[in-house]
Coordinates of C-alpha atoms in Angstrom, one line a residue:
Chain R
M1 CA -43.7 -61.4 36.8
N2 CA -47.6 -62.0 37.2
Y3 CA -48.6 -58.3 37.6
I4 CA -46.5 -57.5 34.3
K5 CA -48.2 -60.1 32.5
R6 CA -51.5 -58.7 33.9
S7 CA -50.6 -55.2 32.9
I8 CA -50.0 -56.1 29.4
I9 CA -53.1 -58.1 29.0
A10 CA -55.2 -55.0 30.2
M11 CA -53.1 -52.7 28.2
A12 CA -54.2 -55.0 25.2
C13 CA -57.6 -55.0 26.0
A14 CA -58.0 -51.2 26.2
G15 CA -56.0 -51.0 23.1
A16 CA -58.4 -53.0 21.1
M17 CA -61.1 -50.0 22.5
I18 CA -59.1 -47.5 20.4
T19 CA -60.8 -46.6 17.1
T20 CA -59.3 -44.1 14.8
V21 CA -61.7 -40.9 14.9
N22 CA -59.8 -37.5 14.5
T23 CA -56.3 -36.9 14.9
A24 CA -55.7 -34.8 18.1
Q25 CA -53.5 -32.0 17.4
A26 CA -53.2 -31.3 21.5
A27 CA -49.9 -31.8 22.7
N28 CA -48.7 -34.8 25.3
W29 CA -45.3 -36.0 26.3
L30 CA -45.7 -38.5 22.9
M31 CA -46.7 -35.6 20.9
L32 CA -44.4 -32.8 22.3
Q33 CA -41.0 -34.4 21.9
G34 CA -40.5 -34.9 18.6
T35 CA -43.9 -34.3 16.8
E36 CA -44.4 -30.7 15.3
T37 CA -47.5 -28.8 15.2
A38 CA -49.0 -29.7 11.6
G39 CA -48.9 -26.5 9.4
T40 CA -46.6 -24.3 11.4
A41 CA -43.3 -26.1 11.9
A42 CA -40.2 -24.5 11.4
R43 CA -37.6 -25.8 9.3
A44 CA -34.8 -25.4 12.2
N45 CA -36.2 -24.3 15.7
V46 CA -33.1 -24.1 18.0
W47 CA -33.8 -24.4 21.4
G48 CA -32.4 -25.8 24.8
F49 CA -32.1 -25.0 28.8
V50 CA -29.4 -24.5 31.2
Q51 CA -29.6 -25.9 34.8
L52 CA -27.3 -24.6 37.6
D53 CA -27.5 -26.1 41.1
Y54 CA -25.8 -25.8 44.2
Q55 CA -26.6 -28.9 46.6
A56 CA -25.7 -30.0 50.5
D57 CA -25.7 -33.1 51.6
T58 CA -26.0 -33.2 55.6
S59 CA -25.2 -37.2 55.9
E60 CA -23.0 -38.5 58.2
P61 CA -20.3 -40.8 57.6
N62 CA -20.0 -44.5 58.9
S63 CA -18.1 -45.7 61.9
T64 CA -14.6 -46.0 60.2
G65 CA -14.9 -42.1 58.5
G66 CA -16.2 -43.5 55.2
Y67 CA -19.0 -42.6 52.7
I68 CA -21.3 -44.5 50.4
P69 CA -22.8 -42.9 47.1
P70 CA -26.3 -41.7 48.8
K71 CA -24.3 -39.7 51.2
L72 CA -22.5 -38.0 48.3
L73 CA -23.6 -35.7 45.5
G74 CA -23.7 -37.1 42.1
P75 CA -22.6 -38.2 39.4
D76 CA -18.8 -37.5 40.8
L77 CA -19.5 -38.6 44.4
N78 CA -16.8 -36.9 45.6
T79 CA -18.1 -34.3 47.9
Q80 CA -21.4 -33.2 49.9
H81 CA -21.2 -29.5 48.8
A82 CA -21.0 -28.3 45.5
F83 CA -22.2 -26.1 42.6
N84 CA -22.9 -28.0 39.5
V85 CA -23.6 -27.4 35.8
S86 CA -26.1 -30.3 35.9
R87 CA -27.7 -29.5 32.8
A88 CA -26.8 -27.6 29.5
R89 CA -28.8 -28.7 26.6
I90 CA -29.0 -27.3 22.8
G91 CA -31.3 -29.0 20.3
V92 CA -32.8 -28.4 17.0
R93 CA -36.4 -29.4 15.9
G94 CA -38.5 -29.2 13.3
A95 CA -39.6 -30.2 9.5
A96 CA -36.8 -30.3 7.4
L97 CA -39.4 -29.5 4.2
P98 CA -41.9 -27.3 6.0
L99 CA -44.3 -27.5 3.1
D100 CA -44.7 -31.5 4.0
D101 CA -44.3 -31.4 7.6
K102 CA -44.9 -34.9 7.8
V103 CA -41.6 -35.6 8.7
N104 CA -40.3 -34.4 11.6
Y105 CA -36.7 -34.5 13.2
F106 CA -35.6 -33.6 16.9
I107 CA -32.1 -33.6 18.1
L108 CA -30.5 -32.7 21.6
L109 CA -26.9 -32.4 22.7
E110 CA -26.4 -32.5 26.6
G111 CA -23.1 -30.6 27.8
G112 CA -23.6 -30.7 31.7
N113 CA -22.2 -32.6 34.3
N114 CA -24.5 -35.4 35.4
G115 CA -25.0 -39.1 34.7
I116 CA -25.3 -38.9 31.2
T117 CA -21.7 -37.1 30.3
S118 CA -19.6 -37.9 32.9
I119 CA -19.5 -42.3 33.4
D120 CA -18.2 -42.7 30.2
G121 CA -15.5 -39.6 30.2
S122 CA -17.1 -37.8 27.3
S123 CA -18.5 -34.3 27.7
V124 CA -21.1 -33.5 25.2
K125 CA -23.5 -36.6 24.3
F126 CA -26.7 -36.6 22.0
T127 CA -30.2 -37.5 24.3
D128 CA -32.1 -37.2 21.2
A129 CA -31.6 -37.8 17.6
S130 CA -35.1 -39.1 16.1
I131 CA -37.0 -38.5 12.8
T132 CA -40.9 -38.9 13.2
L133 CA -43.1 -39.7 10.2
N134 CA -46.9 -38.6 10.5
H135 CA -48.2 -40.0 7.5
I136 CA -50.7 -43.0 8.5
P137 CA -53.7 -41.5 10.6
G138 CA -53.4 -43.2 13.9
A139 CA -50.3 -44.7 13.7
R140 CA -47.2 -42.0 13.7
V141 CA -43.9 -43.5 13.3
R142 CA -40.7 -42.4 15.4
G143 CA -37.2 -44.1 14.8
G144 CA -34.0 -43.2 16.5
L145 CA -32.8 -42.1 19.7
F146 CA -35.8 -40.9 21.9
K147 CA -37.7 -41.0 25.1
Y148 CA -39.2 -44.5 25.6
P149 CA -43.1 -44.6 26.8
G150 CA -43.0 -45.1 30.6
A151 CA -43.5 -43.5 33.8
E152 CA -44.3 -40.1 33.9
E153 CA -41.2 -38.8 35.8
G154 CA -39.1 -40.4 33.0
L155 CA -41.3 -39.2 30.1
Q156 CA -41.9 -35.7 31.1
A157 CA -39.5 -33.2 29.8
I158 CA -37.0 -32.7 32.5
H159 CA -36.7 -28.6 32.1
V160 CA -40.4 -28.4 33.5
F161 CA -39.7 -30.9 36.3
D162 CA -40.8 -29.7 39.7
Y163 CA -38.0 -30.8 41.4
I164 CA -34.0 -30.9 41.5
N165 CA -33.6 -34.7 42.0
F166 CA -35.7 -37.5 41.1
T167 CA -37.7 -39.7 43.2
E168 CA -35.6 -42.7 44.3
V169 CA -37.7 -45.2 42.7
S170 CA -37.6 -43.2 39.5
N171 CA -33.6 -43.0 39.8
Q172 CA -33.2 -46.4 41.0
L173 CA -35.6 -48.5 39.3
L174 CA -36.4 -47.0 36.3
L175 CA -33.4 -44.8 35.3
E176 CA -31.4 -47.6 33.8
R177 CA -27.8 -48.1 34.6
F178 CA -25.7 -50.5 32.2
P179 CA -23.8 -53.1 34.0
N180 CA -19.9 -53.8 33.2
R181 CA -20.3 -56.9 31.5
V182 CA -17.6 -58.9 33.3
H183 CA -17.8 -59.4 37.0
P184 CA -16.3 -57.0 39.3
G185 CA -13.6 -59.6 40.4
T186 CA -11.8 -58.5 36.9
N187 CA -12.4 -54.8 37.6
P188 CA -10.9 -52.4 40.0
A189 CA -13.0 -52.1 43.2
P190 CA -14.8 -49.1 44.2
C191 CA -13.6 -47.2 47.2
D192 CA -14.0 -44.1 48.6
P193 CA -12.5 -40.9 47.2
T194 CA -13.3 -39.0 50.2
V195 CA -10.7 -41.0 52.1
T196 CA -8.2 -41.7 49.1
P197 CA -8.0 -39.3 46.2
A198 CA -7.2 -42.1 43.6
C199 CA -10.3 -43.8 44.5
N200 CA -13.9 -43.8 42.7
L201 CA -17.3 -44.8 44.1
N202 CA -19.1 -44.9 40.7
R203 CA -17.9 -48.0 38.8
F204 CA -20.0 -48.0 35.4
D205 CA -18.4 -47.9 32.4
S206 CA -21.5 -46.6 30.6
P207 CA -23.5 -43.5 30.8
V208 CA -27.4 -43.7 32.5
G209 CA -29.9 -44.6 30.1
A210 CA -31.9 -41.2 30.8
F211 CA -35.3 -43.3 30.1
R212 CA -34.1 -43.4 26.7
D213 CA -34.0 -46.0 23.9
V214 CA -32.8 -46.5 19.9
G215 CA -35.5 -48.3 18.3
V216 CA -38.9 -47.6 16.5
Q217 CA -42.0 -46.4 18.1
L218 CA -45.8 -46.6 16.6
F219 CA -47.8 -44.3 18.7
D220 CA -50.9 -41.6 18.2
A221 CA -53.3 -39.7 20.2
F222 CA -57.1 -39.3 19.6
K223 CA -59.8 -37.0 20.6
F224 CA -63.5 -37.7 21.6
G225 CA -64.6 -34.2 22.6
N226 CA -62.7 -33.4 25.8
L227 CA -61.3 -36.8 26.1
E228 CA -57.8 -38.0 24.7
L229 CA -56.9 -41.4 24.3
S230 CA -53.0 -41.8 23.6
Y231 CA -50.9 -45.0 23.1
A232 CA -47.2 -46.0 21.8
A233 CA -45.6 -49.2 21.4
M234 CA -42.0 -49.3 20.7
A235 CA -39.3 -52.0 20.0
G236 CA -35.9 -50.8 21.2
N237 CA -32.1 -52.4 21.6
G238 CA -32.3 -51.6 25.5
N239 CA -29.4 -50.2 25.4
G240 CA -29.9 -46.5 26.6
L241 CA -28.2 -43.8 24.8
N242 CA -25.8 -46.1 23.1
F243 CA -26.4 -45.8 19.5
S244 CA -26.1 -49.7 18.8
D245 CA -27.4 -53.2 20.5
N246 CA -24.9 -55.1 22.5
N247 CA -27.1 -58.3 22.5
D248 CA -29.5 -59.8 20.1
K249 CA -32.6 -59.1 22.4
L250 CA -34.9 -56.2 21.7
D251 CA -36.9 -54.3 24.7
T252 CA -40.3 -53.7 24.2
Y253 CA -42.3 -50.9 25.6
L254 CA -46.4 -50.6 25.6
Y255 CA -48.1 -47.3 26.9
L256 CA -51.6 -46.3 27.4
S257 CA -53.0 -42.8 28.6
T258 CA -56.4 -41.4 29.0
E259 CA -56.9 -37.6 29.8
W260 CA -59.7 -35.7 30.4
L261 CA -59.0 -32.2 29.1
F262 CA -60.1 -29.2 30.4
G263 CA -59.3 -26.7 27.7
S264 CA -56.6 -24.2 29.2
G265 CA -53.2 -24.1 29.3
D266 CA -50.8 -25.5 26.3
G267 CA -47.4 -27.6 25.9
P268 CA -46.5 -29.0 28.9
F269 CA -48.9 -27.0 31.0
R270 CA -52.1 -28.2 29.1
E271 CA -54.7 -28.7 32.0
G272 CA -56.2 -32.1 32.5
L273 CA -56.6 -35.0 34.7
K274 CA -54.6 -38.4 32.9
F275 CA -54.5 -41.7 33.7
F276 CA -51.6 -44.1 32.2
V277 CA -50.2 -47.7 32.4
W278 CA -47.1 -48.7 30.9
T279 CA -44.7 -51.9 30.8
Q280 CA -41.2 -52.3 29.8
N281 CA -39.4 -56.2 29.1
G282 CA -35.9 -56.7 28.0
E283 CA -33.0 -59.0 28.5
R284 CA -29.5 -57.9 29.7
L285 CA -26.3 -60.2 29.1
F286 CA -23.9 -60.5 31.9
D287 CA -21.6 -62.5 33.6
G288 CA -23.0 -62.7 36.8
N289 CA -21.3 -65.5 38.4
N290 CA -17.9 -64.8 36.8
D291 CA -17.5 -67.9 34.7
G292 CA -16.3 -66.1 31.8
T293 CA -19.6 -66.6 29.8
Y294 CA -22.4 -64.1 29.4
E295 CA -25.8 -65.4 31.0
S296 CA -29.1 -63.6 30.1
Y297 CA -31.3 -61.9 32.6
D298 CA -34.5 -60.7 32.4
R299 CA -35.4 -56.9 33.0
D300 CA -39.2 -56.1 33.1
R301 CA -40.9 -52.9 34.5
A302 CA -44.3 -51.8 35.0
G303 CA -46.3 -49.2 36.4
L304 CA -49.5 -46.8 36.6
G305 CA -50.3 -43.2 37.6
I306 CA -52.4 -40.4 37.5
K307 CA -51.6 -36.9 36.6
F308 CA -53.9 -33.7 37.5
L309 CA -53.3 -30.2 36.5
K310 CA -55.8 -27.3 37.3
K311 CA -54.1 -24.0 37.9
P312 CA -53.6 -23.1 40.6
W313 CA -53.5 -26.8 41.9
R314 CA -51.6 -30.0 40.6
F315 CA -50.8 -33.3 41.6
T316 CA -49.3 -36.7 40.5
A317 CA -49.0 -40.1 42.0
E318 CA -47.4 -43.3 40.2
Y319 CA -46.8 -46.7 41.5
M320 CA -44.0 -48.9 39.7
K321 CA -42.5 -52.2 40.1
G322 CA -39.3 -54.0 38.5
E323 CA -38.2 -57.5 38.3
G324 CA -34.5 -58.3 37.5
M325 CA -31.7 -56.1 37.0
I326 CA -32.3 -54.2 40.2
W327 CA -29.7 -51.7 40.8
N328 CA -27.8 -51.7 43.8
G329 CA -25.9 -48.6 43.8
P330 CA -23.1 -46.6 41.7
D331 CA -20.3 -48.7 43.5
K332 CA -22.1 -52.0 42.6
A333 CA -21.8 -51.7 38.7
T334 CA -22.9 -55.5 38.8
W335 CA -26.3 -55.3 40.6
A336 CA -24.5 -57.4 43.2
L337 CA -24.4 -56.5 46.7
V338 CA -22.8 -60.0 47.4
P339 CA -20.8 -60.8 50.5
A340 CA -17.0 -61.7 49.4
G341 CA -16.6 -64.4 47.4
D342 CA -20.3 -65.3 46.6
L343 CA -21.2 -65.4 43.0
N344 CA -24.7 -67.0 43.4
P345 CA -26.9 -64.2 41.1
A346 CA -30.1 -65.6 43.4
H347 CA -28.4 -64.4 46.4
A348 CA -30.8 -62.1 48.5
S349 CA -28.6 -59.4 48.5
N350 CA -27.9 -59.6 44.5
G351 CA -30.1 -57.5 42.3
L352 CA -29.9 -59.7 39.2
L353 CA -33.0 -61.8 39.9
A354 CA -34.2 -59.4 42.2
E355 CA -37.6 -57.4 42.6
G356 CA -38.5 -53.3 43.3
T357 CA -41.4 -52.0 44.0
G358 CA -42.3 -48.2 45.0
W359 CA -44.2 -44.9 44.7
Y360 CA -44.5 -41.3 45.0
A361 CA -47.5 -38.8 45.3
E362 CA -46.6 -35.3 45.0
G363 CA -48.4 -32.2 44.2
G364 CA -48.2 -28.2 44.3
I365 CA -49.8 -24.9 44.1
Y366 CA -49.2 -22.1 41.9
I367 CA -49.9 -19.0 44.8
P368 CA -52.7 -17.2 42.8
G369 CA -51.4 -13.5 42.3
T370 CA -47.8 -14.4 42.9
N371 CA -45.0 -15.9 41.0
F372 CA -44.3 -18.5 43.6
Q373 CA -44.8 -22.4 43.6
V374 CA -45.0 -24.4 46.5
D375 CA -44.7 -28.3 46.2
L376 CA -44.5 -31.2 48.5
R377 CA -43.4 -34.7 47.3
Y378 CA -43.4 -38.2 49.4
D379 CA -41.4 -41.1 47.7
Y380 CA -41.1 -44.9 48.8
Y381 CA -38.7 -47.3 47.1
A382 CA -38.2 -51.5 48.4
R383 CA -35.1 -52.1 46.8
L384 CA -34.4 -56.1 46.7
D385 CA -37.8 -55.9 47.7
G386 CA -39.3 -59.0 49.8
S387 CA -35.6 -60.2 50.2
Q388 CA -33.5 -60.5 53.5
Y389 CA -31.6 -57.4 52.2
Q390 CA -34.6 -55.2 51.3
L391 CA -33.6 -51.7 51.6
D392 CA -36.6 -49.0 52.1
W393 CA -35.9 -45.5 50.8
K394 CA -38.5 -43.1 51.8
A395 CA -38.2 -39.1 51.7
W396 CA -40.4 -36.0 51.8
T397 CA -39.4 -33.3 49.8
L398 CA -40.5 -29.6 50.1
G399 CA -40.2 -27.3 47.4
L400 CA -40.7 -23.7 46.8
Q401 CA -40.0 -22.3 43.3
Y402 CA -40.0 -18.6 42.0
H403 CA -40.9 -18.2 38.3
F404 CA -38.9 -15.0 37.0
N405 CA -40.8 -15.5 33.7
R406 CA -42.2 -18.5 31.7
K407 CA -38.8 -19.6 30.9
A408 CA -36.9 -18.7 34.2
R409 CA -37.0 -20.0 37.6
V410 CA -35.3 -20.5 40.8
T411 CA -36.1 -24.1 42.6
F412 CA -35.2 -24.6 46.1
N413 CA -35.5 -28.1 47.7
Y414 CA -35.4 -29.5 50.9
A415 CA -35.5 -33.6 51.4
M416 CA -35.6 -35.5 54.4
R417 CA -34.4 -39.1 54.1
D418 CA -34.8 -42.2 56.1
V419 CA -33.3 -45.3 54.4
N420 CA -32.7 -48.6 56.4
A421 CA -32.2 -52.4 55.8
T422 CA -35.5 -53.6 57.5
S423 CA -34.1 -57.2 58.4
F424 CA -31.3 -55.5 59.9
A425 CA -30.9 -53.7 63.6
A426 CA -29.6 -50.2 63.4
G427 CA -26.0 -50.7 62.9
A428 CA -26.1 -54.1 61.8
G429 CA -25.5 -55.4 58.1
P430 CA -26.2 -53.0 55.4
N431 CA -27.4 -50.4 58.3
A432 CA -24.0 -50.1 59.2
N433 CA -23.3 -47.7 56.2
L434 CA -27.0 -46.3 55.8
D435 CA -27.3 -45.1 59.0
G436 CA -26.3 -41.3 58.9
I437 CA -28.2 -40.8 55.6
E438 CA -29.4 -37.5 56.1
D439 CA -31.1 -34.4 54.7
R440 CA -30.3 -33.0 51.4
Y441 CA -31.2 -29.3 50.1
G442 CA -30.1 -27.3 47.1
I443 CA -31.0 -24.5 44.7
Q444 CA -31.3 -24.8 41.2
L445 CA -31.3 -22.0 38.2
T446 CA -33.3 -23.2 35.1
T447 CA -33.6 -20.9 32.2
I448 CA -35.3 -22.3 28.4
F449 CA -34.9 -20.8 25.4
Chain T
M1 CA -88.9 34.0 10.3
I2 CA -90.8 30.9 12.4
K3 CA -91.6 29.7 8.7
W4 CA -88.1 30.1 7.8
L5 CA -86.6 28.5 10.5
G6 CA -89.0 25.5 10.3
A7 CA -88.3 25.0 6.9
L8 CA -84.3 24.8 7.9
L9 CA -85.3 22.3 10.5
V10 CA -87.1 20.3 8.1
A11 CA -84.4 20.3 5.6
A12 CA -81.9 19.7 8.1
T13 CA -83.9 16.6 9.5
L14 CA -84.3 15.3 6.2
S15 CA -80.9 16.0 5.2
L16 CA -79.4 14.0 8.5
G17 CA -81.8 11.4 7.8
V18 CA -80.5 10.7 4.0
A19 CA -77.5 11.2 5.8
M20 CA -77.9 8.6 8.8
P21 CA -77.3 5.5 6.4
T22 CA -74.1 6.8 4.5
F23 CA -72.6 7.8 7.9
A24 CA -73.1 4.5 9.1
A25 CA -71.7 2.7 5.8
D26 CA -68.7 4.7 6.4
K27 CA -68.0 3.7 10.0
E28 CA -68.0 0.1 8.7
K29 CA -64.4 -1.0 9.0
K30 CA -62.7 -3.0 5.8
I31 CA -59.4 -4.6 6.8
A32 CA -57.1 -6.8 4.5
L33 CA -54.6 -8.9 6.3
Q34 CA -52.0 -10.2 4.6
I35 CA -49.7 -13.3 5.5
S36 CA -46.8 -14.2 3.2
D37 CA -44.6 -15.9 5.9
G38 CA -45.0 -19.4 7.0
S39 CA -43.9 -19.3 10.5
G40 CA -46.4 -20.0 13.3
E41 CA -46.1 -17.1 15.3
T42 CA -47.3 -15.1 12.2
Q43 CA -50.2 -17.4 11.8
T44 CA -51.4 -17.3 15.7
L45 CA -50.8 -13.5 15.4
I46 CA -52.6 -12.9 12.4
L47 CA -55.8 -15.1 13.7
N48 CA -55.8 -12.8 16.7
V49 CA -55.8 -9.8 14.7
A50 CA -59.1 -10.9 13.0
N51 CA -60.3 -12.1 16.2
N52 CA -59.6 -8.6 17.9
L53 CA -61.2 -6.6 15.5
Q54 CA -64.3 -8.6 15.4
M55 CA -64.7 -7.9 19.3
H56 CA -63.5 -4.5 19.2
Y57 CA -65.8 -3.0 16.2
G58 CA -68.3 -6.0 16.6
V59 CA -68.8 -9.0 14.0
D60 CA -71.5 -7.0 11.8
N61 CA -69.2 -3.8 11.8
V62 CA -66.0 -5.0 10.1
K63 CA -65.0 -6.8 7.1
I64 CA -62.3 -8.8 7.7
E65 CA -60.3 -10.9 4.5
I66 CA -57.2 -12.7 5.1
V67 CA -55.2 -13.2 2.0
A68 CA -52.6 -16.0 2.3
F69 CA -49.7 -16.3 -0.4
G70 CA -46.3 -17.4 -0.4
P71 CA -45.1 -19.5 2.7
G72 CA -48.1 -17.9 4.1
L73 CA -50.2 -20.2 2.3
R74 CA -49.5 -23.0 5.0
L75 CA -52.0 -21.1 7.1
L76 CA -54.9 -22.8 4.7
F77 CA -53.0 -26.1 4.9
K78 CA -56.0 -28.5 5.3
D79 CA -54.2 -30.0 8.2
N80 CA -53.1 -26.7 10.0
D81 CA -53.3 -26.9 13.6
N82 CA -55.3 -23.9 13.7
G83 CA -58.1 -25.3 11.3
N84 CA -60.7 -24.9 14.4
R85 CA -60.1 -21.3 14.7
I86 CA -60.1 -20.8 10.9
A87 CA -63.5 -22.2 10.8
A88 CA -65.1 -20.0 13.8
L89 CA -63.7 -16.9 11.9
S90 CA -65.2 -17.7 8.9
Q91 CA -68.2 -18.7 10.7
N92 CA -68.4 -14.9 11.7
G93 CA -67.7 -13.5 8.7
V94 CA -63.9 -13.5 8.0
R95 CA -63.0 -14.7 4.4
F96 CA -59.7 -16.6 3.4
S97 CA -58.5 -16.0 0.4
A98 CA -55.8 -18.8 -1.1
C99 CA -53.3 -17.8 -4.0
Q100 CA -53.8 -20.0 -6.8
N101 CA -50.0 -19.0 -8.1
T102 CA -48.6 -20.4 -4.8
V103 CA -50.6 -23.4 -5.1
Q104 CA -49.1 -24.2 -8.5
G105 CA -45.8 -23.2 -7.1
M106 CA -45.8 -25.5 -4.2
A107 CA -47.4 -28.1 -6.2
K108 CA -44.0 -28.3 -8.2
V109 CA -42.2 -28.7 -5.0
L110 CA -44.4 -31.5 -3.4
G111 CA -45.4 -33.1 -6.8
H112 CA -49.0 -32.4 -6.1
P113 CA -51.2 -29.0 -5.0
P114 CA -51.4 -29.0 -1.4
A115 CA -54.7 -29.8 0.3
L116 CA -56.0 -26.9 1.3
N117 CA -58.9 -25.8 4.2
K118 CA -62.2 -25.7 3.1
Q119 CA -62.9 -22.5 4.1
A120 CA -60.0 -21.5 1.7
I121 CA -61.2 -19.3 -1.2
P122 CA -59.2 -19.5 -4.5
V123 CA -57.8 -16.2 -6.0
S124 CA -55.6 -16.2 -9.1
A125 CA -52.8 -14.0 -7.2
G126 CA -52.8 -13.1 -3.6
I127 CA -50.9 -9.8 -4.6
A128 CA -53.4 -9.0 -7.3
R129 CA -56.3 -9.6 -4.3
I130 CA -54.8 -7.2 -2.0
V131 CA -54.6 -4.5 -4.9
E132 CA -58.6 -5.4 -5.7
L133 CA -59.0 -5.2 -1.7
T134 CA -57.3 -1.5 -1.5
E135 CA -59.4 -0.3 -4.2
Q136 CA -62.2 -1.5 -2.7
G137 CA -61.6 0.7 0.5
Y138 CA -59.6 -1.9 2.5
T139 CA -57.1 -0.9 4.8
L140 CA -53.9 -3.5 4.4
V141 CA -52.7 -4.7 7.4
R142 CA -49.7 -6.8 7.8
P143 CA -49.3 -8.1 11.4

C-alpha cells in the first residue's frame, strides 16, 4: 500500500509542474482512442479489425489425467489445439457535426470469441462507447465506456499489439475478472471438461474488464518542443464493460507520461521515448466468507514503465504491483484458492487480501529492407506475492511477424513457460497441477480496415 | 554580305535579349488549387501537391493559390491540425484564400463565424476567385 501511496504523491507533484502551453496535436494512446484530429474529423469513420489464430498448448496433464486452465486454451478452456476468431471488431468514430469537431464519439463492437464475449454467453458486446469534449484547453473530458488510463500493455490498441497473448502479469493482475458475488459454496464447482463433457473450468459469470471502465476522464497532452507531457485522471464504476455500477464505490485512475518525440512516424507508430506512471484504486463487494453478506475489499494497482520506438528498433518495459482482489484463475471465480472449508479471506492461498507483483521487458526489430519483424519478450509474475502459496509465472516469448502491408500481418509466437509454487517441492501442493505446464505456440492473422 | 550577316547577328542578339525576360515570365507556373470537400485525406493531399509543386519548379518559379470553399474551408480553421504545414507553405509564398460566402453559411450553422487561420485571406466568393485566377492564366487543379 505504501508503494501505491508514494506513486500517487509523486504523480501529484509531477502534475503540479504541468502548465498549459499549446495543446499538442500529435497522437498518443489517450488521444488516439476517442479524440479526433482537429479540422479533419469525419462525421462517421467506419473501422475495425479481425484477428484469426491457431494456438497449441503442449502441456501435460496431472497425475490423474486432468487439466488446469493454464494448460488449456481460453476462453473456452476445453482444448489444447484450436483455430479461433479471437477478435472481430467493428466501430464508428468521428465528429457528429464536422464543423464543430470539438465533440467526438467512439463506439466499438466486439464479436470475436474471447473473455469479453464468451463468459456471459453474449456473442457481441460493446467495448467502447464514449463521447469526448475538447472545449477546455488543457482539460479534455471523456465520458462513457472506454479504456482507462493505466499500463501500456492494456492501454495500447490491441490490433497493433506485437504478440498473440498478453504477459501473465497483465493478464492476471490487471485484466480484471469480476467475481461471482456469492461464495463458490453456492455455485457449481468448476470441473475439467476434458474429462467430463458437462463440466466447465471457467466459473466467472461476467466478462473480463478488457482494461475498460464506465466513467469520466479529464486528460490532455502538452508539447514543449519535442517534449510531450500527458495526464489523465478518471473516476469510474470499477465494473468493467458493464454499463452500470454494482456498488456505490467509484474507482479512481491517475496517469502521467512524458515523451521525447523523435519527429517521425505517426499514430500508433509515432517514434519517441516515453516514461509513464499510473495508479488505480477501487473497492469490490463480495461475500468472501460465505456468511450471506457482502464485504468490501480494496483493489489497488500501480505501475510504471518505459517505451521506446525508433525504427528499426523498439523496446518496452513495465513494472506493476497490485494489492487486493488478486485473481487466482478462471476456475476460482471467487479469488479464493482455499483448502476445502476454509473461508478466511486472509488465508495464504486466498487472493482477496493478497498481493501480486510482476514486470516484463520486450523488444523487437523491423528487419531493414524486408517486411519481417522479430520480437522477444520476458515476463514474470509473482501471484500471491510473499505468501506461502506464491506462484511464480515466467515466460520467454519469441515472435516473428510478416507485414503484408500497413494493415495486414501474420504473427508467429512461441512461448516457453515455467510456473511453480515456490514454497512447495515438485509434485507437492499446487505444483501437483502446475508441473507439466509447458510451451505454447500460435499463429495469428490480423487485418485492419 | 558580311555586314548583312553582322546586322542579322546583332538583330538576333537584340531580339534574344528582349525575348529572354518574356521567356522567363512564360516559364513561371501559376497554379490554383481548389479544395471544396472537408475530408482529412483531401486536406493532406492538397498540401502535399502544393509542396511538391514548389519542390519541382522551385519556390520562386511557381505561384500557388489554394482556394477553400464549402466544406473545404475546414482546412483553414484556426485549430486545424495542419496549421504548421499551412504556415510553412505560406512562408514560401503559397496564398490561402477563404470564401466568405462559406464563412457566412457556416456562421448560420454554428451560431458564430468559424475562427480561421491567420494565413487565410478572405475572398468574397471562392468560386469567383477561381474564375479570376484562371483569367489571370492560372491552371486550375482540384486534387
